XYZ file of C-alpha atoms in Angstrom:
520
model
C 6.552 1.060 -4.508
C 8.730 -1.124 -2.809
C 7.908 -1.946 0.736
C 11.065 -2.269 3.332
C 11.682 -4.242 6.522
C 10.738 -1.373 8.782
C 6.495 -0.925 7.186
C 3.954 -2.923 7.528
C 0.095 -2.292 7.262
C -0.127 -1.249 10.387
C 2.472 1.679 10.250
C 2.653 4.993 8.134
C 5.470 5.589 5.725
C 8.016 7.468 7.298
C 8.713 10.259 4.613
C 12.144 13.097 4.851
C 11.838 16.128 2.364
C 15.152 18.021 2.535
C 14.740 21.807 1.528
C 12.047 23.273 3.454
C 13.736 26.386 2.541
C 13.943 25.604 -1.304
C 11.032 27.304 -2.473
C 7.592 25.806 -3.612
C 8.456 22.214 -4.632
C 9.126 21.039 -0.869
C 6.193 22.469 0.642
C 4.302 21.141 -2.224
C 5.514 17.664 -1.244
C 4.640 17.911 2.277
C 0.847 19.685 1.507
C 0.138 16.969 -0.727
C 1.444 14.097 1.321
C -0.442 15.676 4.302
C -4.113 14.805 2.973
C -3.425 11.116 3.425
C -2.090 11.236 7.300
C -3.271 7.508 7.415
C -0.845 6.366 4.911
C 2.448 9.275 5.736
C 4.352 10.311 8.441
C 5.903 13.245 6.826
C 9.053 15.558 7.947
C 10.515 18.324 6.394
C 13.813 19.497 7.386
C 16.295 22.659 5.963
C 19.579 23.936 7.513
C 18.291 27.811 7.538
C 15.792 28.473 10.095
C 12.825 29.937 7.757
C 10.571 28.284 4.920
C 10.427 30.007 1.508
C 14.445 30.048 0.276
C 15.390 32.470 -1.833
C 11.548 33.503 -1.747
C 11.511 36.006 1.377
C 10.561 39.321 2.260
C 13.034 42.051 3.327
C 11.941 44.960 5.597
C 12.499 48.536 4.480
C 11.798 52.315 5.699
C 8.408 52.568 5.043
C 8.412 56.780 5.024
C 10.960 56.610 2.429
C 9.877 53.970 0.305
C 6.190 53.895 0.757
C 6.576 50.444 1.833
C 7.598 48.986 4.951
C 8.558 45.226 3.040
C 9.532 44.239 -0.462
C 9.829 40.833 -1.960
C 13.436 39.362 -2.804
C 14.037 38.993 -6.315
C 10.834 39.812 -8.936
C 9.216 36.863 -7.928
C 6.228 37.039 -10.395
C 5.005 34.804 -13.178
C 2.673 34.535 -15.954
C -1.400 34.516 -15.203
C -1.593 31.667 -17.415
C 0.127 28.902 -14.751
C -1.140 29.711 -10.889
C -3.725 26.835 -10.744
C -1.883 24.293 -8.901
C -0.847 26.883 -6.036
C -4.116 28.249 -5.809
C -5.116 24.333 -4.771
C -3.507 25.085 -1.677
C -6.867 26.513 -0.294
C -5.527 27.075 3.103
C -2.733 29.535 2.400
C -4.549 31.309 -0.689
C -2.124 33.652 -2.479
C -3.446 36.336 -3.577
C -2.854 37.142 -7.341
C -2.062 41.038 -8.315
C -2.138 41.471 -11.802
C 0.471 43.920 -13.448
C 2.291 44.188 -17.055
C 5.552 43.914 -17.890
C 7.492 46.000 -20.010
C 9.346 43.726 -22.946
C 11.459 44.127 -26.007
C 10.214 45.032 -29.386
C 12.092 42.367 -31.902
C 11.803 41.323 -35.526
C 12.620 38.181 -36.451
C 11.838 35.010 -38.856
C 9.243 32.566 -38.680
C 11.473 29.237 -37.675
C 10.960 28.207 -34.521
C 8.159 25.807 -35.341
C 10.414 23.617 -37.252
C 10.796 20.909 -34.388
C 14.015 19.554 -35.790
C 15.737 22.601 -34.237
C 13.820 22.303 -30.863
C 16.924 20.643 -28.693
C 19.644 22.767 -30.756
C 21.297 25.459 -28.281
C 20.000 29.355 -29.590
C 23.611 30.402 -30.259
C 23.500 27.837 -32.982
C 20.216 28.273 -34.300
C 20.442 31.733 -34.934
C 23.426 31.472 -36.891
C 22.013 28.536 -38.538
C 19.175 31.112 -39.727
C 21.535 33.787 -40.758
C 20.730 36.397 -37.650
C 22.670 38.974 -37.487
C 25.550 38.842 -34.429
C 23.822 42.416 -33.021
C 20.414 40.533 -33.178
C 21.679 37.892 -31.537
C 23.839 39.442 -28.941
C 21.439 42.771 -28.275
C 17.980 41.397 -28.210
C 17.524 37.640 -28.477
C 20.004 36.529 -25.987
C 19.190 38.993 -23.338
C 15.494 38.933 -23.741
C 15.827 34.922 -22.674
C 18.246 35.800 -19.768
C 16.101 38.435 -18.064
C 12.778 36.529 -17.970
C 13.627 32.962 -17.495
C 17.140 33.738 -15.340
C 19.357 31.912 -17.418
C 21.943 34.368 -17.074
C 24.935 34.173 -19.084
C 24.579 30.418 -20.106
C 21.768 31.702 -22.435
C 23.355 30.707 -25.541
C 23.529 27.177 -24.617
C 19.535 27.086 -23.823
C 17.522 25.108 -25.991
C 15.896 26.765 -28.989
C 12.646 25.257 -28.051
C 12.301 27.486 -24.605
C 12.263 30.544 -26.718
C 10.070 29.007 -29.208
C 7.477 28.364 -26.188
C 7.760 31.594 -25.081
C 6.860 33.427 -28.090
C 4.376 31.179 -29.791
C 2.980 29.018 -27.283
C -0.600 30.088 -26.957
C -0.920 28.243 -23.526
C 2.551 29.260 -21.856
C 4.059 32.315 -24.133
C 4.928 35.407 -22.417
C 4.749 37.207 -25.634
C 2.131 35.441 -27.236
C 0.160 36.277 -29.563
C 2.706 37.144 -32.226
C 2.458 40.164 -34.470
C 3.320 40.972 -37.701
C 4.460 44.299 -36.891
C 6.261 44.558 -33.266
C 5.954 40.390 -33.300
C 5.743 40.709 -29.743
C 3.511 42.086 -26.903
C 5.018 44.736 -25.007
C 2.838 44.480 -21.778
C 2.104 40.519 -21.124
C 0.190 39.863 -17.980
C 2.099 39.021 -14.896
C 1.150 38.061 -11.598
C 2.559 39.862 -8.499
C 3.211 38.069 -5.033
C 2.250 39.614 -1.625
C 4.797 39.862 1.457
C 6.413 36.324 0.628
C 8.218 35.805 4.421
C 4.203 36.059 5.887
C 2.830 33.356 3.081
C 5.424 30.987 3.749
C 5.169 31.074 7.337
C 1.138 31.006 7.298
C 2.092 28.041 5.222
C 4.001 26.402 7.428
C 1.943 26.684 10.456
C -0.986 24.598 8.389
C 1.471 22.059 7.562
C 2.526 21.672 11.280
C -1.911 21.602 11.684
C -1.854 18.786 9.294
C 0.561 16.598 11.256
C 4.110 17.847 9.130
C 6.652 17.828 11.456
C 8.571 20.826 10.351
C 12.284 20.872 11.874
C 14.152 23.816 10.394
C 17.860 24.630 11.481
C 18.372 21.179 10.915
C 20.908 20.201 8.304
C 21.168 16.957 6.207
C 25.015 16.035 6.067
C 24.596 12.591 4.252
C 22.644 9.764 2.968
C 24.215 6.448 4.425
C 21.706 4.053 2.975
C 18.649 3.357 0.367
C 17.875 0.395 -0.479
C 15.105 -2.042 0.626
C 15.982 -2.155 4.237
C 15.142 1.823 3.958
C 16.839 5.444 4.304
C 19.328 5.944 6.896
C 20.593 9.788 7.127
C 22.853 11.818 9.325
C 21.680 14.696 10.784
C 22.988 17.797 12.639
C 21.080 20.766 14.466
C 21.911 24.242 13.322
C 22.069 27.418 15.808
C 19.490 29.822 14.103
C 20.414 32.958 13.040
C 18.655 36.600 14.231
C 17.111 36.554 10.560
C 16.744 32.960 9.770
C 19.644 32.692 7.112
C 22.021 30.503 8.797
C 25.527 30.487 7.201
C 26.888 27.927 5.400
C 29.453 25.791 7.079
C 28.562 27.255 10.553
C 28.196 24.587 13.469
C 31.110 22.539 12.103
C 31.346 20.559 15.423
C 28.096 20.144 16.352
C 27.105 16.353 16.860
C 25.636 14.147 14.029
C 23.015 11.586 14.743
C 21.331 8.859 12.339
C 17.895 8.421 11.602
C 15.666 5.846 9.522
C 13.170 6.476 6.972
C 11.316 4.562 4.309
C 11.389 7.432 1.615
C 13.313 10.471 0.615
C 12.757 13.192 -1.683
C 15.138 15.785 -2.201
C 14.428 19.278 -2.967
C 17.891 20.913 -2.872
C 20.374 22.045 -5.804
C 21.291 19.262 -8.319
C 24.867 19.584 -6.990
C 23.990 19.607 -3.568
C 21.593 16.778 -3.907
C 24.713 14.629 -5.726
C 26.632 15.748 -3.060
C 24.656 14.749 -0.114
C 23.592 11.427 -1.902
C 26.965 10.453 -1.920
C 28.082 6.658 -2.615
C 24.221 5.722 -2.489
C 23.608 7.526 -5.994
C 22.992 5.968 -9.003
C 24.954 5.505 -12.060
C 21.980 7.361 -13.382
C 21.623 9.974 -10.748
C 25.569 10.850 -10.811
C 25.355 11.864 -14.844
C 22.118 13.842 -14.624
C 22.907 15.372 -11.689
C 26.545 16.085 -12.214
C 25.877 17.033 -15.722
C 24.286 20.718 -14.085
C 26.138 23.547 -14.311
C 25.212 26.665 -11.680
C 26.946 30.210 -11.771
C 27.918 32.320 -9.025
C 25.736 35.546 -9.423
C 25.427 38.479 -6.626
C 22.592 40.423 -6.007
C 22.559 43.858 -4.744
C 19.985 45.425 -3.018
C 20.207 49.492 -3.337
C 18.314 52.672 -3.943
C 21.340 54.165 -5.894
C 19.484 56.052 -8.831
C 22.589 57.744 -9.854
C 23.599 54.025 -11.129
C 20.428 53.626 -12.747
C 20.614 57.132 -14.779
C 24.322 56.056 -15.604
C 24.001 52.451 -16.600
C 20.172 51.721 -18.074
C 17.465 54.352 -19.725
C 14.515 54.978 -17.123
C 12.753 57.736 -18.999
C 10.673 57.814 -22.161
C 13.106 59.315 -24.683
C 11.467 60.366 -27.951
C 14.915 60.426 -29.699
C 14.938 56.590 -29.193
C 11.473 56.105 -30.202
C 10.300 54.493 -33.241
C 7.278 56.307 -35.202
C 6.607 53.318 -37.778
C 7.377 49.685 -38.151
C 7.286 48.214 -41.288
C 4.785 51.378 -42.131
C 2.637 50.952 -39.534
C 2.186 53.692 -36.974
C 3.026 53.405 -33.742
C 1.744 57.053 -32.333
C -0.855 55.507 -29.964
C 1.939 53.288 -28.367
C 4.076 56.557 -28.246
C 1.430 58.921 -26.856
C 1.173 55.637 -23.707
C 5.034 55.581 -23.242
C 5.076 59.169 -23.013
C 3.574 59.278 -19.134
C 3.321 55.633 -18.532
C 7.119 54.231 -19.508
C 8.389 52.868 -16.208
C 10.430 50.193 -16.488
C 10.417 47.185 -14.168
C 13.197 44.802 -16.050
C 16.327 46.366 -16.904
C 19.321 44.845 -18.758
C 22.793 45.313 -19.659
C 25.318 43.532 -21.971
C 28.957 44.814 -21.586
C 30.702 45.985 -24.709
C 34.272 43.824 -24.410
C 31.826 41.280 -24.516
C 28.145 41.412 -25.434
C 27.388 37.859 -23.989
C 28.051 38.831 -20.522
C 25.090 40.058 -19.057
C 24.318 42.374 -16.038
C 20.395 42.759 -15.057
C 18.711 45.235 -12.698
C 14.679 45.321 -11.525
C 12.815 48.367 -10.265
C 10.852 46.444 -7.692
C 9.056 50.073 -7.066
C 7.851 49.601 -10.375
C 6.867 46.018 -10.154
C 5.557 45.131 -6.700
C 2.371 46.022 -5.982
C 2.458 47.300 -2.510
C 4.276 49.954 -3.402
C 2.643 53.371 -4.084
C 2.011 54.283 -7.685
C 3.659 57.508 -7.503
C 6.945 57.943 -5.739
C 10.006 59.801 -6.977
C 12.386 57.617 -8.918
C 15.076 58.890 -6.145
C 13.078 56.866 -3.775
C 12.666 53.811 -5.723
C 14.146 50.412 -4.564
C 16.715 48.457 -7.107
C 17.896 44.773 -7.314
C 20.984 44.517 -9.150
C 22.628 41.276 -10.529
C 25.947 40.769 -11.447
C 26.147 37.334 -13.582
C 29.274 34.608 -13.336
C 31.468 36.821 -11.269
C 33.604 35.249 -10.213
C 18.668 4.362 -6.784
C 15.600 3.511 -5.679
C 13.460 4.911 -2.439
C 14.177 9.174 -3.509
C 12.637 11.231 -5.489
C 13.738 14.763 -6.709
C 11.719 17.823 -6.923
C 12.875 21.046 -8.999
C 16.496 19.603 -8.330
C 17.313 19.070 -11.678
C 15.106 21.378 -13.602
C 15.904 23.687 -16.119
C 13.911 26.926 -15.338
C 13.430 28.201 -11.989
C 9.277 28.893 -12.594
C 6.941 29.039 -9.549
C 4.298 26.693 -11.435
C 7.546 23.710 -12.517
C 8.212 23.585 -8.437
C 4.830 23.573 -7.556
C 4.164 20.348 -10.227
C 7.414 18.719 -9.343
C 6.566 18.785 -5.747
C 2.936 17.128 -6.527
C 4.560 14.626 -8.923
C 6.999 13.718 -6.348
C 3.932 13.067 -3.956
C 1.691 11.037 -6.025
C 4.656 9.197 -7.164
C 5.228 7.956 -3.242
C 1.075 7.607 -3.404
C -0.467 10.643 -2.717
C -3.752 11.382 -4.850
C -3.697 14.228 -7.746
C -6.364 16.544 -6.347
C -9.621 15.951 -7.488
C -10.626 19.127 -8.271
C -7.749 19.858 -10.519
C -8.541 17.168 -12.774
C -11.224 19.446 -13.899
C -8.825 22.349 -14.872
C -7.783 21.039 -17.984
C -4.307 23.525 -18.660
C -3.352 22.191 -14.967
C -4.050 18.557 -15.211
C -2.405 18.689 -18.604
C 0.728 20.619 -17.324
C 0.824 17.876 -14.400
C 0.510 14.981 -16.504
C 3.233 16.289 -19.203
C 5.730 16.622 -16.315
C 4.957 13.569 -14.848
C 5.683 11.447 -17.741
C 8.805 13.412 -18.625
C 10.177 13.128 -14.966
C 8.852 9.322 -14.354
C 8.320 7.872 -17.586
C 4.244 7.534 -16.976
C 1.456 8.832 -18.400
C -0.837 9.663 -15.112
C -4.320 8.191 -15.948
C -7.947 9.890 -14.831
C -8.941 8.525 -11.223
C -11.531 11.044 -10.505
C -13.281 12.002 -14.371
C -12.237 9.022 -16.064
C -15.761 8.541 -17.327
C -16.786 11.707 -16.946
C -15.943 14.982 -18.992
C -18.548 17.428 -17.658
C -17.780 18.496 -14.060
C -20.627 17.062 -11.664
C -20.101 18.314 -8.356
C -20.442 22.383 -7.506
C -17.093 22.682 -6.675
C -15.970 21.020 -9.883
C -17.922 23.020 -12.016
C -16.504 25.986 -10.192
C -12.765 24.767 -10.628
C -13.598 24.313 -14.538
C -15.338 27.906 -14.739
C -11.577 29.814 -13.327
C -9.690 28.314 -16.433
C -10.619 30.185 -19.341
C -8.808 30.537 -22.383
C -6.801 27.944 -25.135
C -7.227 25.065 -23.073
C -8.218 26.358 -20.140
C -4.844 28.296 -19.870
C -5.823 31.525 -18.296
C -6.779 31.406 -14.556
C -9.758 33.545 -13.898
C -10.699 32.250 -10.433
C -10.478 33.951 -7.007
C -7.571 36.527 -6.080
C -6.883 37.740 -9.688
C -7.072 41.693 -9.022
C -9.037 43.654 -11.991
C -6.735 46.788 -10.641
C -3.344 47.747 -10.595
C -1.728 48.135 -7.369
C -4.720 47.153 -5.568
C -1.885 45.419 -3.171
C -0.928 48.848 -2.348
C -4.241 49.968 -1.805
C -4.811 47.127 1.048
C -1.325 47.921 2.551
C -1.838 51.370 3.236
C -5.528 50.386 5.248
C -2.994 48.265 7.159
C -0.471 50.767 7.902
C 2.326 49.013 6.127
C 2.102 51.389 2.849
C 2.072 54.928 2.758
C -0.051 56.914 0.391
C 1.319 58.038 -2.748
C 4.814 60.142 -2.241
C 4.362 62.868 -4.987
C 1.473 64.429 -7.071
C 2.556 62.942 -10.638
C 5.569 62.780 -12.978
C 8.323 65.094 -12.945
C 8.297 67.565 -16.005
C 8.987 66.109 -19.295
C 9.612 62.623 -17.771
C 7.523 59.489 -17.730
C 7.789 58.837 -14.154
C 8.398 60.871 -10.971
C 11.424 62.039 -10.560
C 12.521 64.626 -7.546
C 12.962 63.298 -4.464
C 10.525 65.405 -1.562
C 11.610 66.795 1.710
């Protein structure tokens, strides 16, 4: 790392991290740099007045919906990959298990061919003679729904689809089955109240010496060279809900500030614009190659809309009793009373590759009661496509908006700037492997062990405990603190706090796979 003329052995490096509201990446950078207060003077900024970005909670009417809040978006991840977030012990995130309903499909065994890994899905499915109906109605919607790739899914590299289906460490639908191919109920992790989580994490960062400057907008990076970083900042007027609108405070005074290093945790197009003339040729090419779509998310409880456009209840006339001669009656018996969709996807008849997605947050998020009449569920519908030195990038260019990728990208940026990779995580095989691969791809370096270089067996009590949390192939399944063994455990805890109600109905409606009628 080059030392500029402002830095000496007697002064900490001044670090500015842009994007406090850009989810986990910026918070991860700040947290890991804050472990070295003797080396780094960390400032974290964002134009809005809260931390967390799109991960925030929305207040709702408890008496009507059964809970007083819900998290924007599905906001969950696979149970295989939460180790890095768990490391932030001061803001321990309670994981609550859930199971997500998936699509059943059949296909050919070809995705293990590395030759096709980077080819777009639309081309690979065509090369191997999959029908257009299968491609448009099954395969592409699966990818769009679970990875958020939307209407750009046909251009998604095949390797991503392959990992979901065949990877024993990352695959949501692994282990592949000869009859149904994918698992119908992959284990998922459901988050608690996100606004409170990020507020707690913000307070912890401040206690560690991080300067958190919200409602502070970076307008331009003026200088990036051996003499340091010069940025232009302006103050924003905080909105009541913290979501300061874009373009407001246009006439606010702008001032310049000096730093030694810059970490950008902003979307690629925003990053490219802010870097301006200081961006290198490579940065312009990489950041400028990323496409964005304008999607609109509507939060509603319009059960009539959901009935008109989606299948919300089990229907025996659509069920398949046998697949390749294998009886499926046990699955049908479960679905008769337990089919409660969480993810929905719809293709438009005029163009099957144009998608609309919806989520039943009542069925997915753990703070809602187990039994809520369908007419009192909370839904979200997403309409797609309507309409050079001294800098590090965290999640401003990566393809998938996965929580673990954001967490690792922030940690990688911090390590690249001189922070240590956590000692206890070197004993977590899958977490350490994931970090090393990300670090290799992002920085072109293979991260070498520091604390366990000549020691493959954990020696300390903390290391042994950490190692015991990782089970499964290569330690890819987390079973440490916070993993719930009981469905809707969060709801029971929220009831005790008075933020959720008891069940709003006694059971399913007659002939329905979930409650239907409103109460009262």
